[in-house]
Every structure is written in C-alpha cells, then in structure tokens.
C-alpha cells in the first residue's frame, strides 16, 4: 500500500504534471495532503502586522486576494482530482477565511467525489485505514478563521475525540502544525511547532502522522507513531510511504 504525502502547494500549478507522473510511475493508492493550498501573503502580512501592533486587522486591505485564492484552489482541486485516486486533505494556516476554503472544498468534491476534506473530520480508505485531520495553526494564541486559521487546544480536543467512537482500524492523522521541539518544526533556527500536536499523537497513537509546516523534509518517532514532514510541494518535495512495510522514501520532482 503506497501513499503519497504532500504539503504546501501554495498555488504552484507548475508542479501538477510532475505529481501526475509520480502517481502513475509509483502506483500510488492514495494521497495525504497536510495543508497549505493558497499563498495568502498579503492577508498573513496584514494579520501578523496588526497583531504585533495591537490593532484589529483590516480585511478591506486584502480583499483583492480573493481572486488569486480562487484560482489557486481551482488548480489544486482540479489537478489532484483528475488523478482519480482518493485524496485526503486539510487546510494550512493561510487557507482562510474558512468559509472560502469550505465553499471551494464543497464545490470541488461534487465534481471529484474521491477527494475528501478531513479538517475537523474523518474518512476511511477501504474500511482498513481511518484518516483524521486538523488543519491550520494550533496555538494558545487567539482563535482566528478570517485572516488565518488558528485554533486552541480545546477545539482540537473536542473534534478529535470522535476517534474514540470510530471502529478500530489503522489510524492515520493529518496536522498542518508539527509537534514541538523535534526535527520537524524548525524554521529559521527556531522551533515553531505545538506541544498540543505531540500530546494528541501520544494519546491516539496513529500508525503515521503527516504534518505540513516546518522548513524541511524529515521524520521522527513519537511513541510508536512515525511522524512525517514531506516537505513543500511548491518546491517539488514529497514523501512516499509504504504503509505495510513501514518505509518512507523522500524525494524531489
């Protein structure tokens, strides 16, 4: 069973033909995407600047990004949807506002019913693997779903408790935010992950957890869970996971 792990598309349509070749050449069974569909540079800059200055971010300053966002959502969903294999995905920090992300997910899943949003939700692959996800930034800072996607611990805990009610299967988890303090959350020399993510990995003990933030490809073991950062899709980076063999191969297009 081969899985292609990806993250951080960031609107780079040029990589999609390479993904198609990779899927066909390696007989990929399904795809796990750990967030980061659109760039949202101006929106993030306005939010981060406003937060640092102690003021409310002004959405009017970034409303022009909607057209670009919609084009990037369209290319992402169409590009992966046309592969005709299951795709399980979550949003990244910049995939806001949430209503735009959910609207585009809804519209494209009608056209491509084999792609599934698992943000705050779950899905199954052949009644053997259950895939549960939580996207965006996980942080104790103020919750936001307009300029960025940022969620507190209690909200993650509330949505993930559904795992206890699912049938016992092999569990795969998707987070955009990496666990704190290991090899997978380093950006510019600093750890940027979340202790919350590590806690949930330890609690639910998935077979694999795929994370989407951080600056480099890598892997680490937390408890018995194999945690994978596939790198950034927009830079041509990916990981192929052989689930039954518990092997991971990192690569670049």
PDB file of C-alpha atoms in Angstrom:
ATOM      1  CA  UNK A   1       0.000   0.000   0.000  1.00  0.00           C
ATOM      2  CA  UNK A   2       1.681   3.197  -1.221  1.00  0.00           C
ATOM      3  CA  UNK A   3       0.718   6.656  -0.036  1.00  0.00           C
ATOM      4  CA  UNK A   4       1.961   9.952  -1.445  1.00  0.00           C
ATOM      5  CA  UNK A   5       2.364  12.566   1.308  1.00  0.00           C
ATOM      6  CA  UNK A   6       2.332  16.215   0.247  1.00  0.00           C
ATOM      7  CA  UNK A   7       2.018  19.681   1.789  1.00  0.00           C
ATOM      8  CA  UNK A   8       2.345  23.355   0.897  1.00  0.00           C
ATOM      9  CA  UNK A   9       1.098  23.588  -2.672  1.00  0.00           C
ATOM     10  CA  UNK A  10       0.894  27.390  -2.324  1.00  0.00           C
ATOM     11  CA  UNK A  11      -0.628  27.909  -5.738  1.00  0.00           C
ATOM     12  CA  UNK A  12       2.274  26.473  -7.761  1.00  0.00           C
ATOM     13  CA  UNK A  13       0.352  24.933 -10.656  1.00  0.00           C
ATOM     14  CA  UNK A  14       3.578  24.057 -12.492  1.00  0.00           C
ATOM     15  CA  UNK A  15       4.216  21.082 -10.159  1.00  0.00           C
ATOM     16  CA  UNK A  16       0.972  19.269 -11.003  1.00  0.00           C
ATOM     17  CA  UNK A  17       2.260  17.419 -14.120  1.00  0.00           C
ATOM     18  CA  UNK A  18       5.138  16.083 -12.012  1.00  0.00           C
ATOM     19  CA  UNK A  19       2.700  14.871  -9.359  1.00  0.00           C
ATOM     20  CA  UNK A  20       0.704  13.064 -12.042  1.00  0.00           C
ATOM     21  CA  UNK A  21       3.833  11.302 -13.334  1.00  0.00           C
ATOM     22  CA  UNK A  22       4.867  10.386  -9.798  1.00  0.00           C
ATOM     23  CA  UNK A  23       1.467   8.868  -9.000  1.00  0.00           C
ATOM     24  CA  UNK A  24       1.383   6.834 -12.213  1.00  0.00           C
ATOM     25  CA  UNK A  25       5.001   5.656 -12.044  1.00  0.00           C
ATOM     26  CA  UNK A  26       4.785   4.551  -8.404  1.00  0.00           C
ATOM     27  CA  UNK A  27       1.261   3.094  -8.458  1.00  0.00           C
ATOM     28  CA  UNK A  28       0.163   5.343  -5.599  1.00  0.00           C
ATOM     29  CA  UNK A  29      -3.004   4.155  -3.822  1.00  0.00           C
ATOM     30  CA  UNK A  30      -3.989   7.449  -2.205  1.00  0.00           C
ATOM     31  CA  UNK A  31      -2.700  10.902  -1.263  1.00  0.00           C
ATOM     32  CA  UNK A  32      -2.424  12.635   2.120  1.00  0.00           C
ATOM     33  CA  UNK A  33      -2.132  16.430   1.889  1.00  0.00           C
ATOM     34  CA  UNK A  34      -1.200  18.267   5.099  1.00  0.00           C
ATOM     35  CA  UNK A  35      -2.362  21.781   4.246  1.00  0.00           C
ATOM     36  CA  UNK A  36      -1.108  24.883   2.502  1.00  0.00           C
ATOM     37  CA  UNK A  37      -3.212  25.331  -0.639  1.00  0.00           C
ATOM     38  CA  UNK A  38      -3.040  29.097  -1.226  1.00  0.00           C
ATOM     39  CA  UNK A  39      -0.297  31.637  -0.594  1.00  0.00           C
ATOM     40  CA  UNK A  40      -2.295  34.417   1.080  1.00  0.00           C
ATOM     41  CA  UNK A  41       0.847  36.518   1.517  1.00  0.00           C
ATOM     42  CA  UNK A  42      -0.882  39.895   1.875  1.00  0.00           C
ATOM     43  CA  UNK A  43      -3.531  38.529   4.219  1.00  0.00           C
ATOM     44  CA  UNK A  44      -0.932  36.949   6.500  1.00  0.00           C
ATOM     45  CA  UNK A  45       1.220  40.075   6.462  1.00  0.00           C
ATOM     46  CA  UNK A  46      -1.738  42.276   7.424  1.00  0.00           C
ATOM     47  CA  UNK A  47      -2.763  39.904  10.217  1.00  0.00           C
ATOM     48  CA  UNK A  48       0.728  39.475  11.664  1.00  0.00           C
ATOM     49  CA  UNK A  49       1.429  43.220  11.481  1.00  0.00           C
ATOM     50  CA  UNK A  50      -1.883  44.095  13.136  1.00  0.00           C
ATOM     51  CA  UNK A  51      -1.312  41.543  15.887  1.00  0.00           C
ATOM     52  CA  UNK A  52       2.168  42.933  16.574  1.00  0.00           C
ATOM     53  CA  UNK A  53       0.779  46.481  16.667  1.00  0.00           C
ATOM     54  CA  UNK A  54      -2.130  45.546  18.899  1.00  0.00           C
ATOM     55  CA  UNK A  55      -4.807  46.595  16.411  1.00  0.00           C
ATOM     56  CA  UNK A  56      -7.571  44.823  14.539  1.00  0.00           C
ATOM     57  CA  UNK A  57      -6.584  43.557  11.095  1.00  0.00           C
ATOM     58  CA  UNK A  58      -8.347  45.307   8.214  1.00  0.00           C
ATOM     59  CA  UNK A  59      -9.883  42.855   5.750  1.00  0.00           C
ATOM     60  CA  UNK A  60     -10.522  45.635   3.229  1.00  0.00           C
ATOM     61  CA  UNK A  61      -6.758  45.854   2.698  1.00  0.00           C
ATOM     62  CA  UNK A  62      -6.552  42.258   1.494  1.00  0.00           C
ATOM     63  CA  UNK A  63      -9.901  41.679  -0.224  1.00  0.00           C
ATOM     64  CA  UNK A  64      -8.101  41.786  -3.589  1.00  0.00           C
ATOM     65  CA  UNK A  65      -6.539  38.391  -2.795  1.00  0.00           C
ATOM     66  CA  UNK A  66      -9.826  36.535  -3.188  1.00  0.00           C
ATOM     67  CA  UNK A  67      -9.494  36.243  -6.964  1.00  0.00           C
ATOM     68  CA  UNK A  68      -5.993  34.784  -6.638  1.00  0.00           C
ATOM     69  CA  UNK A  69      -7.135  32.422  -3.880  1.00  0.00           C
ATOM     70  CA  UNK A  70      -9.951  31.089  -6.037  1.00  0.00           C
ATOM     71  CA  UNK A  71      -7.587  30.428  -8.937  1.00  0.00           C
ATOM     72  CA  UNK A  72      -5.199  28.574  -6.631  1.00  0.00           C
ATOM     73  CA  UNK A  73      -7.992  26.483  -5.101  1.00  0.00           C
ATOM     74  CA  UNK A  74      -9.247  25.655  -8.596  1.00  0.00           C
ATOM     75  CA  UNK A  75      -5.854  24.468  -9.847  1.00  0.00           C
ATOM     76  CA  UNK A  76      -5.218  22.447  -6.677  1.00  0.00           C
ATOM     77  CA  UNK A  77      -8.530  20.611  -6.573  1.00  0.00           C
ATOM     78  CA  UNK A  78      -8.679  20.070 -10.322  1.00  0.00           C
ATOM     79  CA  UNK A  79      -5.066  18.896 -10.513  1.00  0.00           C
ATOM     80  CA  UNK A  80      -5.393  16.341  -7.708  1.00  0.00           C
ATOM     81  CA  UNK A  81      -8.986  15.436  -8.527  1.00  0.00           C
ATOM     82  CA  UNK A  82      -8.075  14.424 -12.074  1.00  0.00           C
ATOM     83  CA  UNK A  83      -5.612  11.854 -10.725  1.00  0.00           C
ATOM     84  CA  UNK A  84      -8.673   9.696  -9.968  1.00  0.00           C
ATOM     85  CA  UNK A  85      -7.332   8.285  -6.719  1.00  0.00           C
ATOM     86  CA  UNK A  86      -8.504   9.171  -3.192  1.00  0.00           C
ATOM     87  CA  UNK A  87      -7.077  12.402  -1.784  1.00  0.00           C
ATOM     88  CA  UNK A  88      -7.466  13.286   1.912  1.00  0.00           C
ATOM     89  CA  UNK A  89      -6.612  16.880   2.744  1.00  0.00           C
ATOM     90  CA  UNK A  90      -6.702  19.625   5.374  1.00  0.00           C
ATOM     91  CA  UNK A  91      -6.128  23.399   5.192  1.00  0.00           C
ATOM     92  CA  UNK A  92      -2.972  25.211   6.179  1.00  0.00           C
ATOM     93  CA  UNK A  93      -2.543  28.395   8.206  1.00  0.00           C
ATOM     94  CA  UNK A  94      -3.098  30.626   5.160  1.00  0.00           C
ATOM     95  CA  UNK A  95      -6.144  28.791   3.784  1.00  0.00           C
ATOM     96  CA  UNK A  96      -8.512  31.403   5.188  1.00  0.00           C
ATOM     97  CA  UNK A  97     -11.131  32.684   5.533  1.00  0.00           C
ATOM     98  CA  UNK A  98     -12.641  29.354   6.497  1.00  0.00           C
ATOM     99  CA  UNK A  99     -15.873  29.943   4.564  1.00  0.00           C
ATOM    100  CA  UNK A 100     -13.873  30.354   1.338  1.00  0.00           C
ATOM    101  CA  UNK A 101     -11.935  27.142   1.953  1.00  0.00           C
ATOM    102  CA  UNK A 102     -15.075  25.158   2.805  1.00  0.00           C
ATOM    103  CA  UNK A 103     -17.035  26.556  -0.129  1.00  0.00           C
ATOM    104  CA  UNK A 104     -14.314  25.562  -2.585  1.00  0.00           C
ATOM    105  CA  UNK A 105     -13.925  22.153  -0.933  1.00  0.00           C
ATOM    106  CA  UNK A 106     -17.674  21.562  -1.190  1.00  0.00           C
ATOM    107  CA  UNK A 107     -17.899  22.656  -4.824  1.00  0.00           C
ATOM    108  CA  UNK A 108     -14.960  20.561  -5.974  1.00  0.00           C
ATOM    109  CA  UNK A 109     -15.903  17.440  -4.025  1.00  0.00           C
ATOM    110  CA  UNK A 110     -19.136  17.367  -6.026  1.00  0.00           C
ATOM    111  CA  UNK A 111     -17.062  17.144  -9.216  1.00  0.00           C
ATOM    112  CA  UNK A 112     -14.383  14.882  -7.709  1.00  0.00           C
ATOM    113  CA  UNK A 113     -16.099  12.748  -5.027  1.00  0.00           C
ATOM    114  CA  UNK A 114     -12.896  10.802  -4.327  1.00  0.00           C
ATOM    115  CA  UNK A 115     -11.229  13.851  -2.722  1.00  0.00           C
ATOM    116  CA  UNK A 116     -12.133  14.399   0.942  1.00  0.00           C
ATOM    117  CA  UNK A 117     -11.660  17.256   3.356  1.00  0.00           C
ATOM    118  CA  UNK A 118     -10.817  15.770   6.769  1.00  0.00           C
ATOM    119  CA  UNK A 119     -10.317  19.050   8.650  1.00  0.00           C
ATOM    120  CA  UNK A 120     -12.125  18.569  11.985  1.00  0.00           C
ATOM    121  CA  UNK A 121     -13.423  15.368  10.417  1.00  0.00           C
ATOM    122  CA  UNK A 122     -12.512  11.883   9.229  1.00  0.00           C
ATOM    123  CA  UNK A 123     -12.789   9.458   6.337  1.00  0.00           C
ATOM    124  CA  UNK A 124     -11.890   5.877   5.528  1.00  0.00           C
ATOM    125  CA  UNK A 125      -9.830   4.056   2.957  1.00  0.00           C
ATOM    126  CA  UNK A 126     -11.233   0.627   2.070  1.00  0.00           C
ATOM    127  CA  UNK A 127     -12.527   0.070   5.599  1.00  0.00           C
ATOM    128  CA  UNK A 128      -8.993  -0.603   6.757  1.00  0.00           C
ATOM    129  CA  UNK A 129      -7.476   2.834   7.354  1.00  0.00           C
ATOM    130  CA  UNK A 130      -9.188   5.743   9.067  1.00  0.00           C
ATOM    131  CA  UNK A 131      -7.855   9.217   8.304  1.00  0.00           C
ATOM    132  CA  UNK A 132      -8.460  12.001  10.828  1.00  0.00           C
ATOM    133  CA  UNK A 133      -7.256  15.565  10.400  1.00  0.00           C
ATOM    134  CA  UNK A 134      -6.982  19.003  11.924  1.00  0.00           C
ATOM    135  CA  UNK A 135      -5.577  21.817   9.830  1.00  0.00           C
ATOM    136  CA  UNK A 136      -4.364  25.347  10.370  1.00  0.00           C
ATOM    137  CA  UNK A 137      -2.107  26.577  13.148  1.00  0.00           C
ATOM    138  CA  UNK A 138      -2.648  25.003  16.561  1.00  0.00           C
ATOM    139  CA  UNK A 139      -1.730  27.530  19.221  1.00  0.00           C
ATOM    140  CA  UNK A 140      -2.794  29.013  22.544  1.00  0.00           C
ATOM    141  CA  UNK A 141      -2.986  32.427  20.875  1.00  0.00           C
ATOM    142  CA  UNK A 142      -6.346  33.966  19.981  1.00  0.00           C
ATOM    143  CA  UNK A 143      -8.539  31.862  17.699  1.00  0.00           C
ATOM    144  CA  UNK A 144      -8.981  33.117  14.131  1.00  0.00           C
ATOM    145  CA  UNK A 145     -10.674  31.825  10.974  1.00  0.00           C
ATOM    146  CA  UNK A 146     -10.842  35.042   8.937  1.00  0.00           C
ATOM    147  CA  UNK A 147      -7.260  36.089   8.158  1.00  0.00           C
ATOM    148  CA  UNK A 148      -5.540  32.857   9.144  1.00  0.00           C
ATOM    149  CA  UNK A 149      -6.691  29.529  10.520  1.00  0.00           C
ATOM    150  CA  UNK A 150      -5.618  29.273  14.159  1.00  0.00           C
ATOM    151  CA  UNK A 151      -7.181  27.047  16.786  1.00  0.00           C
ATOM    152  CA  UNK A 152      -6.767  26.473  20.551  1.00  0.00           C
ATOM    153  CA  UNK A 153      -6.181  23.141  22.269  1.00  0.00           C
ATOM    154  CA  UNK A 154      -9.760  22.754  23.494  1.00  0.00           C
ATOM    155  CA  UNK A 155     -11.139  22.940  19.960  1.00  0.00           C
ATOM    156  CA  UNK A 156      -8.713  20.338  18.643  1.00  0.00           C
ATOM    157  CA  UNK A 157      -9.511  18.079  21.577  1.00  0.00           C
ATOM    158  CA  UNK A 158     -13.251  18.497  21.038  1.00  0.00           C
ATOM    159  CA  UNK A 159     -13.131  17.470  17.377  1.00  0.00           C
ATOM    160  CA  UNK A 160     -10.585  14.674  17.717  1.00  0.00           C
ATOM    161  CA  UNK A 161     -12.490  12.866  20.456  1.00  0.00           C
ATOM    162  CA  UNK A 162     -14.526  11.315  17.627  1.00  0.00           C
ATOM    163  CA  UNK A 163     -11.588   8.910  17.224  1.00  0.00           C
ATOM    164  CA  UNK A 164     -12.753   7.064  20.337  1.00  0.00           C
ATOM    165  CA  UNK A 165     -16.074   6.291  18.645  1.00  0.00           C
ATOM    166  CA  UNK A 166     -14.655   5.023  15.362  1.00  0.00           C
ATOM    167  CA  UNK A 167     -14.227   1.366  14.551  1.00  0.00           C
ATOM    168  CA  UNK A 168     -10.788   0.020  15.481  1.00  0.00           C
ATOM    169  CA  UNK A 169      -8.719   0.411  12.323  1.00  0.00           C
ATOM    170  CA  UNK A 170      -5.245   1.559  11.404  1.00  0.00           C
ATOM    171  CA  UNK A 171      -5.227   5.280  12.214  1.00  0.00           C
ATOM    172  CA  UNK A 172      -3.552   7.928  10.054  1.00  0.00           C
ATOM    173  CA  UNK A 173      -3.537  11.558  11.215  1.00  0.00           C
ATOM    174  CA  UNK A 174      -3.020  14.831   9.359  1.00  0.00           C
ATOM    175  CA  UNK A 175      -1.881  18.060  11.022  1.00  0.00           C
ATOM    176  CA  UNK A 176      -0.622  21.204   9.362  1.00  0.00           C
ATOM    177  CA  UNK A 177       1.194  22.114  12.579  1.00  0.00           C
ATOM    178  CA  UNK A 178       4.135  19.852  13.509  1.00  0.00           C
ATOM    179  CA  UNK A 179       4.878  18.653  17.047  1.00  0.00           C
ATOM    180  CA  UNK A 180       7.083  20.961  19.094  1.00  0.00           C
ATOM    181  CA  UNK A 181      10.769  20.604  19.751  1.00  0.00           C
ATOM    182  CA  UNK A 182      11.821  17.818  17.414  1.00  0.00           C
ATOM    183  CA  UNK A 183      13.344  17.782  13.937  1.00  0.00           C
ATOM    184  CA  UNK A 184      10.183  18.691  12.048  1.00  0.00           C
ATOM    185  CA  UNK A 185       9.241  22.162  13.281  1.00  0.00           C
ATOM    186  CA  UNK A 186      12.400  24.218  12.775  1.00  0.00           C
ATOM    187  CA  UNK A 187      12.057  27.480  10.826  1.00  0.00           C
ATOM    188  CA  UNK A 188      14.879  29.993  10.711  1.00  0.00           C
ATOM    189  CA  UNK A 189      16.595  28.174  13.546  1.00  0.00           C
ATOM    190  CA  UNK A 190      13.580  28.265  15.867  1.00  0.00           C
ATOM    191  CA  UNK A 191      11.031  25.638  16.906  1.00  0.00           C
ATOM    192  CA  UNK A 192       7.578  26.622  15.653  1.00  0.00           C
ATOM    193  CA  UNK A 193       5.500  23.536  16.389  1.00  0.00           C
ATOM    194  CA  UNK A 194       2.891  22.757  19.009  1.00  0.00           C
ATOM    195  CA  UNK A 195       3.098  20.657  22.149  1.00  0.00           C
ATOM    196  CA  UNK A 196      -0.616  20.042  21.635  1.00  0.00           C
ATOM    197  CA  UNK A 197       0.095  18.063  18.457  1.00  0.00           C
ATOM    198  CA  UNK A 198       2.630  15.874  20.217  1.00  0.00           C
ATOM    199  CA  UNK A 199       0.152  15.262  23.040  1.00  0.00           C
ATOM    200  CA  UNK A 200      -2.545  14.135  20.613  1.00  0.00           C
ATOM    201  CA  UNK A 201      -0.150  11.877  18.742  1.00  0.00           C
ATOM    202  CA  UNK A 202       0.772  10.217  22.040  1.00  0.00           C
ATOM    203  CA  UNK A 203      -2.882   9.958  23.073  1.00  0.00           C
ATOM    204  CA  UNK A 204      -4.254   8.394  19.891  1.00  0.00           C
ATOM    205  CA  UNK A 205      -1.129   6.531  18.759  1.00  0.00           C
ATOM    206  CA  UNK A 206      -1.669   6.626  14.975  1.00  0.00           C
ATOM    207  CA  UNK A 207       0.381   4.450  12.659  1.00  0.00           C
ATOM    208  CA  UNK A 208       1.521   7.585  10.823  1.00  0.00           C
ATOM    209  CA  UNK A 209       1.056  11.311  11.303  1.00  0.00           C
ATOM    210  CA  UNK A 210       1.772  13.627   8.375  1.00  0.00           C
ATOM    211  CA  UNK A 211       2.487  17.280   9.182  1.00  0.00           C
ATOM    212  CA  UNK A 212       2.733  20.227   6.831  1.00  0.00           C
ATOM    213  CA  UNK A 213       4.619  23.117   8.381  1.00  0.00           C
ATOM    214  CA  UNK A 214       8.335  23.356   9.101  1.00  0.00           C
ATOM    215  CA  UNK A 215      11.038  24.123   6.589  1.00  0.00           C
ATOM    216  CA  UNK A 216      12.494  20.745   5.627  1.00  0.00           C
ATOM    217  CA  UNK A 217      11.599  17.156   4.847  1.00  0.00           C
ATOM    218  CA  UNK A 218      12.102  14.788   7.723  1.00  0.00           C
ATOM    219  CA  UNK A 219      10.787  12.097  10.028  1.00  0.00           C
ATOM    220  CA  UNK A 220      10.780  11.239  13.704  1.00  0.00           C
ATOM    221  CA  UNK A 221       9.212   8.707  16.032  1.00  0.00           C
ATOM    222  CA  UNK A 222       6.846   9.785  18.804  1.00  0.00           C
ATOM    223  CA  UNK A 223       5.858   6.804  20.912  1.00  0.00           C
ATOM    224  CA  UNK A 224       5.139   4.205  18.233  1.00  0.00           C
ATOM    225  CA  UNK A 225       3.992   6.760  15.645  1.00  0.00           C
ATOM    226  CA  UNK A 226       6.018   7.547  12.549  1.00  0.00           C
ATOM    227  CA  UNK A 227       5.725  11.324  12.022  1.00  0.00           C
ATOM    228  CA  UNK A 228       6.467  12.589   8.508  1.00  0.00           C
ATOM    229  CA  UNK A 229       7.075  16.059   7.114  1.00  0.00           C
ATOM    230  CA  UNK A 230       7.017  15.559   3.320  1.00  0.00           C
ATOM    231  CA  UNK A 231       8.461  18.994   2.629  1.00  0.00           C
ATOM    232  CA  UNK A 232       6.930  21.605   0.360  1.00  0.00           C
ATOM    233  CA  UNK A 233       5.091  20.598  -2.781  1.00  0.00           C
ATOM    234  CA  UNK A 234       5.742  24.000  -4.363  1.00  0.00           C
ATOM    235  CA  UNK A 235       9.465  23.197  -4.190  1.00  0.00           C
ATOM    236  CA  UNK A 236       8.902  19.740  -5.677  1.00  0.00           C
ATOM    237  CA  UNK A 237       9.266  17.859  -2.386  1.00  0.00           C
ATOM    238  CA  UNK A 238       7.268  14.790  -1.382  1.00  0.00           C
ATOM    239  CA  UNK A 239       7.346  11.549   0.587  1.00  0.00           C
ATOM    240  CA  UNK A 240       6.139   8.093  -0.420  1.00  0.00           C
ATOM    241  CA  UNK A 241       5.000   5.941   2.485  1.00  0.00           C
ATOM    242  CA  UNK A 242       4.757   2.168   2.200  1.00  0.00           C
ATOM    243  CA  UNK A 243       2.240   1.543   4.954  1.00  0.00           C
ATOM    244  CA  UNK A 244       2.628  -2.195   5.407  1.00  0.00           C
ATOM    245  CA  UNK A 245       6.412  -2.164   5.240  1.00  0.00           C
ATOM    246  CA  UNK A 246       6.586   0.996   7.381  1.00  0.00           C
ATOM    247  CA  UNK A 247       9.093   2.539   4.998  1.00  0.00           C
ATOM    248  CA  UNK A 248       9.363   6.166   3.878  1.00  0.00           C
ATOM    249  CA  UNK A 249      11.116   7.479   0.794  1.00  0.00           C
ATOM    250  CA  UNK A 250      11.691  11.222   0.467  1.00  0.00           C
ATOM    251  CA  UNK A 251      12.126  12.743  -2.948  1.00  0.00           C
ATOM    252  CA  UNK A 252      12.038  15.790  -5.199  1.00  0.00           C
ATOM    253  CA  UNK A 253      10.338  16.138  -8.579  1.00  0.00           C
TER     254      UNK A 253
END
